[in-house]
């Protein structure tokens, strides 16, 4: 932020597997450039450290806020890429502050968490884009408001998307939790220091990072519930079927990566330990393995709880195998004929929260109020737009308008271009003759 506005436009235009590569690999080249620049500098100025940290926090917060207001599933995932680049930047900013203040543990943990989140984001965001691509291929729409009830027709895609949603929200025992916890730990390492300005800065960063995690959970609760749960909203009679094996296998592999990293984080940390140590100026951090062991124990404990729940579910299925099971409608609150229009939409689900941050959005409302005693039709539609994108568009149009006044220079005639060359040579000769 504010150089993010191209991404929500690019992702919907690209095929979903290309979006996975863009989000997982291509947008990380900027992070690579920042880290390479840091490797050339022995110590960064303090103001540079604060600039990186502040821009990263703003990017994470604004990215997740704009994601909540989206109706296009790929635009929503694009804004979450902005959010996660911000989280990576927070780790890098904290690492830079640790180097400046010669706090080796803070620097090492900050860079380690940021680098590990680069890999983790590539895994779960690739999975989410693949899931969005499977939904689009089957339904031919990316609009969240037109979807619903897909878990019945696409169970494997739905459960894979749910696992990716939990990972991107930083929930254990998955990989997103590991890297975000290491970033939290890097900031907590400095709160005992004597510098009050630094301590206050990190307290705000910790609070905002927690806010980002909570909002990511809200956003993906909205996406999964509206897209996969409930009943189908679209009136189209097109047959919806599960994605093919060639699409499900890559999603399964990424799910396996997320679980393995969450349950055995020590192996993932070893991948980034050396570059993090080189950036921090210390190749080892003695307490690191102790904290990783604690993370592993927590992940295994939660995984055991989930395993018990799965075993109970299969036990229930086994006990009910030879019994008659009857199904009835969910309690309908007095409505005798409930339909899909009575379900939450993506807009209504997040509307109460988005109104609190209205200053960051442009709220567009399209309505057709009922008229007469027996109105035949009425409608209401609301949409939340990126205010930064609107500002950038206005600036771009102004620049285009100014540069358009000089369009006459590109006449398309060869004689004019030869004249420009002659004029340049004359000016260069005069410059040389006059001794400049």
Tab-separated table of C-alpha atoms in Angstrom:
chain	number	residue	atom	x	y	z
A	1	UNK	CA	0.000	0.000	0.000
A	2	UNK	CA	-0.356	2.328	-1.867
A	3	UNK	CA	1.398	0.476	-4.725
A	4	UNK	CA	-0.931	-2.515	-4.526
A	5	UNK	CA	-3.695	-1.432	-6.875
A	6	UNK	CA	-2.507	-3.498	-9.876
A	7	UNK	CA	-2.796	-6.804	-8.004
A	8	UNK	CA	-6.607	-7.010	-7.546
A	9	UNK	CA	-6.950	-6.305	-11.277
A	10	UNK	CA	-4.295	-8.801	-12.383
A	11	UNK	CA	-5.475	-11.839	-10.398
A	12	UNK	CA	-9.043	-12.023	-11.800
A	13	UNK	CA	-7.637	-11.681	-15.340
A	14	UNK	CA	-5.166	-14.560	-14.940
A	15	UNK	CA	-5.935	-18.305	-14.878
A	16	UNK	CA	-6.045	-19.587	-11.306
A	17	UNK	CA	-2.848	-21.657	-11.521
A	18	UNK	CA	-1.031	-18.562	-12.821
A	19	UNK	CA	-2.536	-16.568	-9.933
A	20	UNK	CA	-1.008	-19.138	-7.583
A	21	UNK	CA	2.426	-18.559	-9.122
A	22	UNK	CA	1.962	-14.778	-9.101
A	23	UNK	CA	0.982	-14.739	-5.445
A	24	UNK	CA	3.392	-17.408	-4.249
A	25	UNK	CA	6.476	-16.452	-6.257
A	26	UNK	CA	6.289	-13.325	-8.395
A	27	UNK	CA	5.206	-10.765	-5.792
A	28	UNK	CA	7.962	-12.056	-3.473
A	29	UNK	CA	10.644	-10.670	-5.804
A	30	UNK	CA	10.168	-7.318	-4.059
A	31	UNK	CA	10.839	-8.978	-0.708
A	32	UNK	CA	13.930	-10.597	-2.216
A	33	UNK	CA	15.110	-7.184	-3.435
A	34	UNK	CA	14.698	-5.681	0.052
A	35	UNK	CA	16.646	-8.533	1.665
A	36	UNK	CA	19.440	-8.316	-0.931
A	37	UNK	CA	19.730	-4.583	-0.273
A	38	UNK	CA	19.941	-5.283	3.472
A	39	UNK	CA	22.719	-7.826	2.900
A	40	UNK	CA	24.864	-5.061	1.324
A	41	UNK	CA	24.472	-2.715	4.302
A	42	UNK	CA	26.231	-3.462	7.608
A	43	UNK	CA	23.719	-1.443	9.677
A	44	UNK	CA	20.535	0.217	8.446
A	45	UNK	CA	19.604	3.741	9.581
A	46	UNK	CA	16.960	3.737	12.318
A	47	UNK	CA	14.449	5.693	10.235
A	48	UNK	CA	14.640	3.081	7.461
A	49	UNK	CA	13.794	0.338	9.988
A	50	UNK	CA	10.741	2.261	11.195
A	51	UNK	CA	9.594	3.043	7.638
A	52	UNK	CA	9.695	-0.647	6.672
A	53	UNK	CA	7.812	-1.663	9.823
A	54	UNK	CA	5.157	1.071	9.548
A	55	UNK	CA	4.474	0.477	5.828
A	56	UNK	CA	4.266	-3.265	6.500
A	57	UNK	CA	1.728	-2.796	9.322
A	58	UNK	CA	-0.372	-0.450	7.155
A	59	UNK	CA	-0.262	-2.898	4.234
A	60	UNK	CA	-1.375	-5.801	6.429
A	61	UNK	CA	-4.275	-3.845	7.954
A	62	UNK	CA	-5.498	-2.195	4.737
A	63	UNK	CA	-5.106	-5.429	2.765
A	64	UNK	CA	-7.333	-7.444	5.106
A	65	UNK	CA	-9.910	-4.626	5.397
A	66	UNK	CA	-10.299	-4.383	1.628
A	67	UNK	CA	-10.418	-8.175	1.349
A	68	UNK	CA	-13.457	-8.344	3.637
A	69	UNK	CA	-15.435	-6.036	1.340
A	70	UNK	CA	-14.849	-7.991	-1.892
A	71	UNK	CA	-17.476	-10.007	-3.772
A	72	UNK	CA	-15.115	-11.500	-6.378
A	73	UNK	CA	-13.329	-14.462	-4.799
A	74	UNK	CA	-10.070	-13.868	-6.701
A	75	UNK	CA	-10.021	-10.141	-5.896
A	76	UNK	CA	-10.523	-11.121	-2.272
A	77	UNK	CA	-7.532	-13.474	-2.403
A	78	UNK	CA	-5.490	-10.758	-4.138
A	79	UNK	CA	-6.050	-8.362	-1.239
A	80	UNK	CA	-5.010	-11.115	1.160
A	81	UNK	CA	-1.716	-11.280	-0.745
A	82	UNK	CA	-1.268	-7.590	0.125
A	83	UNK	CA	-2.020	-8.470	3.755
A	84	UNK	CA	0.508	-11.313	3.855
A	85	UNK	CA	3.226	-9.251	2.206
A	86	UNK	CA	2.594	-6.833	5.074
A	87	UNK	CA	3.043	-9.658	7.607
A	88	UNK	CA	6.316	-10.651	5.931
A	89	UNK	CA	7.372	-6.996	6.034
A	90	UNK	CA	6.639	-6.835	9.769
A	91	UNK	CA	9.049	-9.706	10.342
A	92	UNK	CA	11.711	-7.989	8.217
A	93	UNK	CA	11.156	-4.626	9.944
A	94	UNK	CA	11.507	-6.196	13.400
A	95	UNK	CA	14.646	-8.003	12.242
A	96	UNK	CA	16.119	-4.712	11.011
A	97	UNK	CA	15.394	-3.061	14.372
A	98	UNK	CA	17.070	-5.984	16.126
A	99	UNK	CA	20.202	-5.489	14.001
A	100	UNK	CA	20.249	-1.745	14.729
A	101	UNK	CA	19.891	-2.225	18.490
A	102	UNK	CA	22.282	-5.213	18.447
A	103	UNK	CA	19.594	-7.536	19.794
A	104	UNK	CA	20.592	-10.764	18.058
A	105	UNK	CA	17.618	-12.840	19.248
A	106	UNK	CA	15.102	-10.238	18.083
A	107	UNK	CA	16.844	-9.871	14.715
A	108	UNK	CA	17.140	-13.610	14.144
A	109	UNK	CA	13.525	-14.361	15.053
A	110	UNK	CA	12.208	-11.463	12.970
A	111	UNK	CA	14.025	-12.502	9.804
A	112	UNK	CA	13.308	-16.182	10.465
A	113	UNK	CA	9.552	-15.571	10.828
A	114	UNK	CA	9.434	-13.323	7.768
A	115	UNK	CA	11.349	-15.783	5.553
A	116	UNK	CA	9.309	-18.750	6.751
A	117	UNK	CA	6.083	-16.842	6.026
A	118	UNK	CA	7.305	-16.303	2.454
A	119	UNK	CA	7.247	-20.072	1.974
A	120	UNK	CA	4.089	-20.664	4.013
A	121	UNK	CA	2.175	-18.018	2.085
A	122	UNK	CA	3.185	-19.616	-1.208
A	123	UNK	CA	1.746	-22.933	0.024
A	124	UNK	CA	-1.632	-21.901	1.424
A	125	UNK	CA	-2.290	-19.105	-1.072
A	126	UNK	CA	-1.543	-21.471	-3.951
A	127	UNK	CA	-4.054	-23.908	-2.439
A	128	UNK	CA	-6.714	-21.190	-2.114
A	129	UNK	CA	-6.253	-20.020	-5.702
A	130	UNK	CA	-6.455	-23.613	-6.930
A	131	UNK	CA	-9.670	-24.029	-4.964
A	132	UNK	CA	-11.065	-20.809	-6.430
A	133	UNK	CA	-10.133	-22.065	-9.896
A	134	UNK	CA	-11.955	-25.361	-9.300
A	135	UNK	CA	-15.063	-23.452	-8.195
A	136	UNK	CA	-14.892	-21.178	-11.236
A	137	UNK	CA	-14.435	-24.089	-13.631
A	138	UNK	CA	-17.517	-25.825	-12.239
A	139	UNK	CA	-19.819	-22.806	-11.736
A	140	UNK	CA	-18.464	-20.336	-14.336
A	141	UNK	CA	-18.633	-17.449	-11.879
A	142	UNK	CA	-16.289	-15.803	-9.357
A	143	UNK	CA	-19.052	-13.808	-7.635
A	144	UNK	CA	-19.431	-15.003	-4.061
A	145	UNK	CA	-23.038	-13.756	-3.906
A	146	UNK	CA	-24.093	-16.190	-6.664
A	147	UNK	CA	-22.598	-19.283	-5.023
A	148	UNK	CA	-23.682	-21.495	-2.163
A	149	UNK	CA	-24.052	-25.109	-1.098
A	150	UNK	CA	-21.023	-26.289	-3.099
A	151	UNK	CA	-19.788	-28.583	-0.337
A	152	UNK	CA	-22.423	-31.106	-1.390
A	153	UNK	CA	-21.198	-31.277	-4.998
A	154	UNK	CA	-17.491	-30.465	-4.428
A	155	UNK	CA	-16.563	-31.967	-1.030
A	156	UNK	CA	-12.819	-32.415	-1.686
A	157	UNK	CA	-12.435	-28.860	-2.969
A	158	UNK	CA	-14.471	-27.542	-0.036
A	159	UNK	CA	-12.413	-29.295	2.641
A	160	UNK	CA	-9.141	-28.294	0.970
A	161	UNK	CA	-10.317	-24.672	0.822
A	162	UNK	CA	-11.320	-24.852	4.490
A	163	UNK	CA	-7.845	-26.111	5.429
A	164	UNK	CA	-6.230	-23.285	3.437
A	165	UNK	CA	-8.561	-20.765	5.091
A	166	UNK	CA	-7.514	-21.976	8.544
A	167	UNK	CA	-3.828	-21.756	7.575
A	168	UNK	CA	-4.028	-18.211	6.184
A	169	UNK	CA	-5.893	-17.150	9.344
A	170	UNK	CA	-2.938	-18.325	11.435
A	171	UNK	CA	-4.757	-21.148	13.224
A	172	UNK	CA	-2.828	-24.100	14.666
A	173	UNK	CA	-1.837	-26.800	13.936
A	174	UNK	CA	-1.102	-25.484	10.406
A	175	UNK	CA	1.887	-23.726	8.850
A	176	UNK	CA	0.550	-20.159	8.975
A	177	UNK	CA	0.448	-20.324	12.766
A	178	UNK	CA	4.141	-21.262	12.998
A	179	UNK	CA	5.585	-18.326	11.032
A	180	UNK	CA	3.218	-15.759	12.577
A	181	UNK	CA	4.014	-17.001	16.086
A	182	UNK	CA	7.740	-16.600	15.426
A	183	UNK	CA	7.100	-13.001	14.323
A	184	UNK	CA	5.099	-12.416	17.537
A	185	UNK	CA	7.949	-13.918	19.520
A	186	UNK	CA	10.482	-11.602	17.847
A	187	UNK	CA	8.483	-8.551	18.952
A	188	UNK	CA	7.972	-9.867	22.486
A	189	UNK	CA	11.760	-10.246	22.805
A	190	UNK	CA	12.156	-6.456	22.925
A	191	UNK	CA	9.385	-5.483	25.349
A	192	UNK	CA	11.758	-5.907	28.299
A	193	UNK	CA	14.174	-3.354	26.809
A	194	UNK	CA	14.704	0.108	28.239
A	195	UNK	CA	13.798	2.058	25.074
A	196	UNK	CA	10.186	3.237	25.670
A	197	UNK	CA	9.589	4.421	22.079
A	198	UNK	CA	10.608	1.042	20.746
A	199	UNK	CA	8.445	-0.779	23.277
A	200	UNK	CA	5.360	1.323	22.444
A	201	UNK	CA	5.946	0.780	18.708
A	202	UNK	CA	6.112	-2.977	19.129
A	203	UNK	CA	3.033	-3.056	21.372
A	204	UNK	CA	1.060	-1.328	18.602
A	205	UNK	CA	2.558	-3.709	16.007
A	206	UNK	CA	1.591	-6.749	18.097
A	207	UNK	CA	-1.953	-5.429	18.587
A	208	UNK	CA	-2.402	-4.654	14.879
A	209	UNK	CA	-0.988	-8.030	13.833
A	210	UNK	CA	-3.505	-9.697	16.156
A	211	UNK	CA	-6.234	-7.513	14.609
A	212	UNK	CA	-5.155	-8.660	11.130
A	213	UNK	CA	-5.395	-12.307	12.188
A	214	UNK	CA	-8.882	-11.811	13.607
A	215	UNK	CA	-10.062	-10.007	10.468
A	216	UNK	CA	-8.607	-12.738	8.239
A	217	UNK	CA	-10.637	-15.262	10.236
A	218	UNK	CA	-13.766	-13.121	9.756
A	219	UNK	CA	-13.109	-12.834	6.020
A	220	UNK	CA	-12.602	-16.535	5.380
A	221	UNK	CA	-15.535	-17.444	7.601
A	222	UNK	CA	-17.570	-15.299	5.225
A	223	UNK	CA	-16.064	-16.824	2.090
A	224	UNK	CA	-16.362	-20.460	3.110
A	225	UNK	CA	-19.849	-20.169	4.583
A	226	UNK	CA	-21.335	-18.206	1.670
A	227	UNK	CA	-19.641	-20.218	-1.094
A	228	UNK	CA	-19.740	-23.771	0.259
A	229	UNK	CA	-22.465	-23.923	2.934
A	230	UNK	CA	-26.204	-23.344	2.811
A	231	UNK	CA	-28.116	-23.917	-0.407
A	232	UNK	CA	-27.406	-22.876	-3.948
A	233	UNK	CA	-28.243	-19.270	-4.782
A	234	UNK	CA	-27.972	-19.183	-8.568
A	235	UNK	CA	-31.064	-20.091	-10.569
A	236	UNK	CA	-28.914	-21.596	-13.331
A	237	UNK	CA	-29.572	-25.268	-13.961
A	238	UNK	CA	-25.936	-26.044	-14.860
A	239	UNK	CA	-24.566	-29.252	-13.388
A	240	UNK	CA	-21.947	-28.641	-10.707
A	241	UNK	CA	-19.426	-31.414	-10.243
A	242	UNK	CA	-16.183	-32.012	-8.397
A	243	UNK	CA	-12.889	-30.961	-9.961
A	244	UNK	CA	-10.855	-33.568	-11.822
A	245	UNK	CA	-8.068	-35.612	-10.307
A	246	UNK	CA	-5.397	-33.482	-12.008
A	247	UNK	CA	-6.694	-30.505	-9.994
A	248	UNK	CA	-7.351	-32.308	-6.710
A	249	UNK	CA	-3.911	-33.952	-6.454
A	250	UNK	CA	-1.968	-30.618	-6.362
A	251	UNK	CA	-4.391	-29.335	-3.722
A	252	UNK	CA	-3.834	-32.488	-1.690
A	253	UNK	CA	-0.048	-32.073	-1.886
A	254	UNK	CA	-0.272	-28.481	-0.621
A	255	UNK	CA	-2.580	-29.593	2.213
A	256	UNK	CA	0.051	-32.153	3.188
A	257	UNK	CA	2.759	-29.447	3.231
A	258	UNK	CA	0.645	-27.258	5.524
A	259	UNK	CA	0.026	-30.049	8.007
A	260	UNK	CA	3.633	-31.319	8.016
A	261	UNK	CA	5.061	-27.827	8.619
A	262	UNK	CA	2.502	-27.241	11.370
A	263	UNK	CA	3.272	-30.516	13.153
A	264	UNK	CA	7.056	-30.575	12.546
A	265	UNK	CA	8.111	-26.895	12.376
A	266	UNK	CA	11.746	-27.628	13.229
A	267	UNK	CA	12.398	-28.915	9.717
A	268	UNK	CA	10.879	-25.829	8.071
A	269	UNK	CA	12.842	-23.511	10.362
A	270	UNK	CA	16.093	-25.199	9.352
A	271	UNK	CA	15.418	-24.173	5.733
A	272	UNK	CA	15.460	-20.472	6.638
A	273	UNK	CA	17.821	-20.577	9.611
A	274	UNK	CA	21.003	-19.837	7.659
A	275	UNK	CA	19.756	-16.864	5.554
A	276	UNK	CA	18.015	-15.434	8.635
A	277	UNK	CA	21.233	-15.787	10.607
A	278	UNK	CA	23.279	-14.068	7.896
A	279	UNK	CA	20.858	-11.137	7.793
A	280	UNK	CA	20.814	-10.922	11.595
A	281	UNK	CA	24.599	-11.230	11.907
A	282	UNK	CA	24.293	-14.317	14.100
A	283	UNK	CA	24.157	-17.800	12.578
A	284	UNK	CA	22.620	-19.429	15.643
A	285	UNK	CA	20.109	-18.614	18.334
A	286	UNK	CA	20.351	-21.045	21.258
A	287	UNK	CA	16.757	-20.665	22.511
A	288	UNK	CA	15.278	-21.152	19.036
A	289	UNK	CA	14.954	-24.922	19.199
A	290	UNK	CA	13.389	-24.651	22.663
A	291	UNK	CA	10.643	-22.392	21.331
A	292	UNK	CA	10.211	-24.558	18.239
A	293	UNK	CA	9.840	-27.573	20.522
A	294	UNK	CA	7.081	-25.735	22.403
A	295	UNK	CA	5.345	-24.893	19.130
A	296	UNK	CA	5.603	-28.507	18.033
A	297	UNK	CA	4.099	-29.703	21.323
A	298	UNK	CA	1.188	-27.243	20.972
A	299	UNK	CA	0.550	-28.306	17.381
A	300	UNK	CA	0.647	-31.987	18.303
A	301	UNK	CA	-1.744	-31.382	21.216
A	302	UNK	CA	-4.244	-29.634	18.957
A	303	UNK	CA	-3.775	-32.255	16.255
A	304	UNK	CA	-4.528	-34.953	18.850
A	305	UNK	CA	-7.737	-33.140	19.756
A	306	UNK	CA	-8.730	-32.967	16.102
A	307	UNK	CA	-7.865	-36.654	15.721
A	308	UNK	CA	-10.155	-37.534	18.622
A	309	UNK	CA	-12.951	-35.560	16.976
A	310	UNK	CA	-12.423	-37.399	13.669
A	311	UNK	CA	-12.429	-40.768	15.450
A	312	UNK	CA	-15.691	-39.884	17.209
A	313	UNK	CA	-17.221	-38.941	13.861
A	314	UNK	CA	-16.284	-42.272	12.300
A	315	UNK	CA	-17.499	-44.088	15.403
A	316	UNK	CA	-20.854	-42.305	15.031
A	317	UNK	CA	-21.020	-43.334	11.370
A	318	UNK	CA	-20.240	-46.923	12.349
A	319	UNK	CA	-22.919	-47.025	15.047
A	320	UNK	CA	-25.542	-45.561	12.694
A	321	UNK	CA	-24.606	-47.828	9.814
A	322	UNK	CA	-27.462	-50.324	10.265
A	323	UNK	CA	-29.998	-47.891	11.711
A	324	UNK	CA	-32.640	-45.744	10.080
A	325	UNK	CA	-31.600	-42.079	10.040
A	326	UNK	CA	-34.216	-39.436	9.279
A	327	UNK	CA	-33.513	-35.888	8.130
A	328	UNK	CA	-35.611	-32.757	8.678
A	329	UNK	CA	-35.352	-29.084	7.857
A	330	UNK	CA	-33.308	-26.806	10.063
A	331	UNK	CA	-35.480	-24.667	12.335
A	332	UNK	CA	-36.925	-22.068	9.978
A	333	UNK	CA	-37.932	-19.325	12.445
A	334	UNK	CA	-41.568	-19.567	11.413
A	335	UNK	CA	-40.953	-19.455	7.652
A	336	UNK	CA	-42.811	-22.310	5.996
A	337	UNK	CA	-41.025	-22.038	2.656
A	338	UNK	CA	-37.413	-20.930	3.253
A	339	UNK	CA	-35.299	-20.210	0.178
A	340	UNK	CA	-31.802	-19.118	-0.751
A	341	UNK	CA	-32.697	-15.421	-0.495
A	342	UNK	CA	-33.054	-15.820	3.284
A	343	UNK	CA	-29.389	-16.788	3.677
A	344	UNK	CA	-26.618	-14.424	4.600
A	345	UNK	CA	-24.923	-12.807	1.630
A	346	UNK	CA	-21.274	-11.779	1.574
A	347	UNK	CA	-22.349	-8.129	1.905
A	348	UNK	CA	-24.722	-8.607	4.819
A	349	UNK	CA	-22.287	-10.875	6.678
A	350	UNK	CA	-19.518	-8.240	6.778
A	351	UNK	CA	-21.629	-5.068	6.594
A	352	UNK	CA	-21.670	-4.315	10.328
A	353	UNK	CA	-17.881	-4.467	10.551
A	354	UNK	CA	-17.201	-2.598	7.307
A	355	UNK	CA	-19.331	0.319	8.453
A	356	UNK	CA	-16.899	0.807	11.353
A	357	UNK	CA	-14.047	1.330	8.846
A	358	UNK	CA	-16.111	3.338	6.371
A	359	UNK	CA	-13.394	5.993	6.113
A	360	UNK	CA	-11.180	3.541	4.211
A	361	UNK	CA	-13.825	2.633	1.604
A	362	UNK	CA	-16.029	4.107	-1.070
A	363	UNK	CA	-19.497	2.739	-0.425
A	364	UNK	CA	-21.624	2.368	-3.543
A	365	UNK	CA	-25.343	1.598	-3.252
A	366	UNK	CA	-27.702	0.647	-6.067
A	367	UNK	CA	-31.322	0.367	-5.029
A	368	UNK	CA	-34.762	0.233	-6.571
A	369	UNK	CA	-37.276	0.929	-3.774
A	370	UNK	CA	-40.755	-0.600	-3.864
A	371	UNK	CA	-43.487	1.623	-5.260
A	372	UNK	CA	-47.229	1.424	-4.805
A	373	UNK	CA	-49.326	-0.864	-2.659
A	374	UNK	CA	-48.437	-3.986	-4.641
A	375	UNK	CA	-44.851	-3.476	-5.892
A	376	UNK	CA	-43.745	-5.880	-8.598
A	377	UNK	CA	-39.999	-5.583	-8.004
A	378	UNK	CA	-37.518	-4.002	-5.639
A	379	UNK	CA	-33.790	-4.458	-5.172
A	380	UNK	CA	-30.874	-3.319	-3.037
A	381	UNK	CA	-27.199	-3.850	-3.803
A	382	UNK	CA	-24.191	-2.455	-1.940
A	383	UNK	CA	-20.513	-2.621	-2.808
A	384	UNK	CA	-17.327	-1.500	-1.071
A	385	UNK	CA	-14.529	-0.086	-3.251
A	386	UNK	CA	-10.835	0.502	-2.649
A	387	UNK	CA	-10.381	4.212	-1.911
A	388	UNK	CA	-6.637	4.037	-2.636
A	389	UNK	CA	-7.375	2.493	-6.042
A	390	UNK	CA	-9.783	5.346	-6.785
A	391	UNK	CA	-7.135	7.939	-5.830
A	392	UNK	CA	-4.494	6.224	-8.002
A	393	UNK	CA	-6.921	6.133	-10.942
A	394	UNK	CA	-7.599	9.876	-10.595
A	395	UNK	CA	-3.859	10.626	-10.512
A	396	UNK	CA	-3.226	8.361	-13.527
A	397	UNK	CA	-5.984	10.049	-15.540
A	398	UNK	CA	-4.544	13.479	-14.702
A	399	UNK	CA	-1.060	12.411	-15.826
A	400	UNK	CA	-2.479	10.944	-19.047
A	401	UNK	CA	-4.357	14.177	-19.708
A	402	UNK	CA	-1.202	16.282	-19.251
A	403	UNK	CA	0.978	13.992	-21.385
A	404	UNK	CA	-1.759	13.871	-24.028
A	405	UNK	CA	-1.042	17.532	-24.783
A	406	UNK	CA	2.374	16.483	-26.111
A	407	UNK	CA	1.026	13.725	-28.328
A	408	UNK	CA	1.570	15.913	-31.396
A	409	UNK	CA	5.319	15.208	-31.067
A	410	UNK	CA	4.696	11.608	-32.194
A	411	UNK	CA	3.408	12.603	-35.609
A	412	UNK	CA	4.249	9.319	-37.338
A	413	UNK	CA	6.197	11.085	-40.149
A	414	UNK	CA	9.824	10.087	-40.688
A	415	UNK	CA	10.847	13.625	-41.683
A	416	UNK	CA	9.762	14.948	-38.273
A	417	UNK	CA	11.842	12.338	-36.429
A	418	UNK	CA	14.884	13.168	-38.619
A	419	UNK	CA	14.358	16.838	-37.761
A	420	UNK	CA	14.369	15.964	-34.032
A	421	UNK	CA	17.724	14.216	-34.523
A	422	UNK	CA	19.214	17.206	-36.357
A	423	UNK	CA	18.026	19.601	-33.637
A	424	UNK	CA	19.608	17.399	-30.967
A	425	UNK	CA	22.948	17.266	-32.850
A	426	UNK	CA	22.984	21.055	-33.260
A	427	UNK	CA	22.335	21.563	-29.546
A	428	UNK	CA	25.102	19.041	-28.682
A	429	UNK	CA	27.609	20.801	-31.003
A	430	UNK	CA	26.770	24.213	-29.532
A	431	UNK	CA	27.224	22.758	-26.032
A	432	UNK	CA	30.700	21.411	-26.968
A	433	UNK	CA	31.803	24.600	-28.736
A	434	UNK	CA	30.829	26.800	-25.809
A	435	UNK	CA	32.973	24.639	-23.561
A	436	UNK	CA	30.314	23.249	-21.281
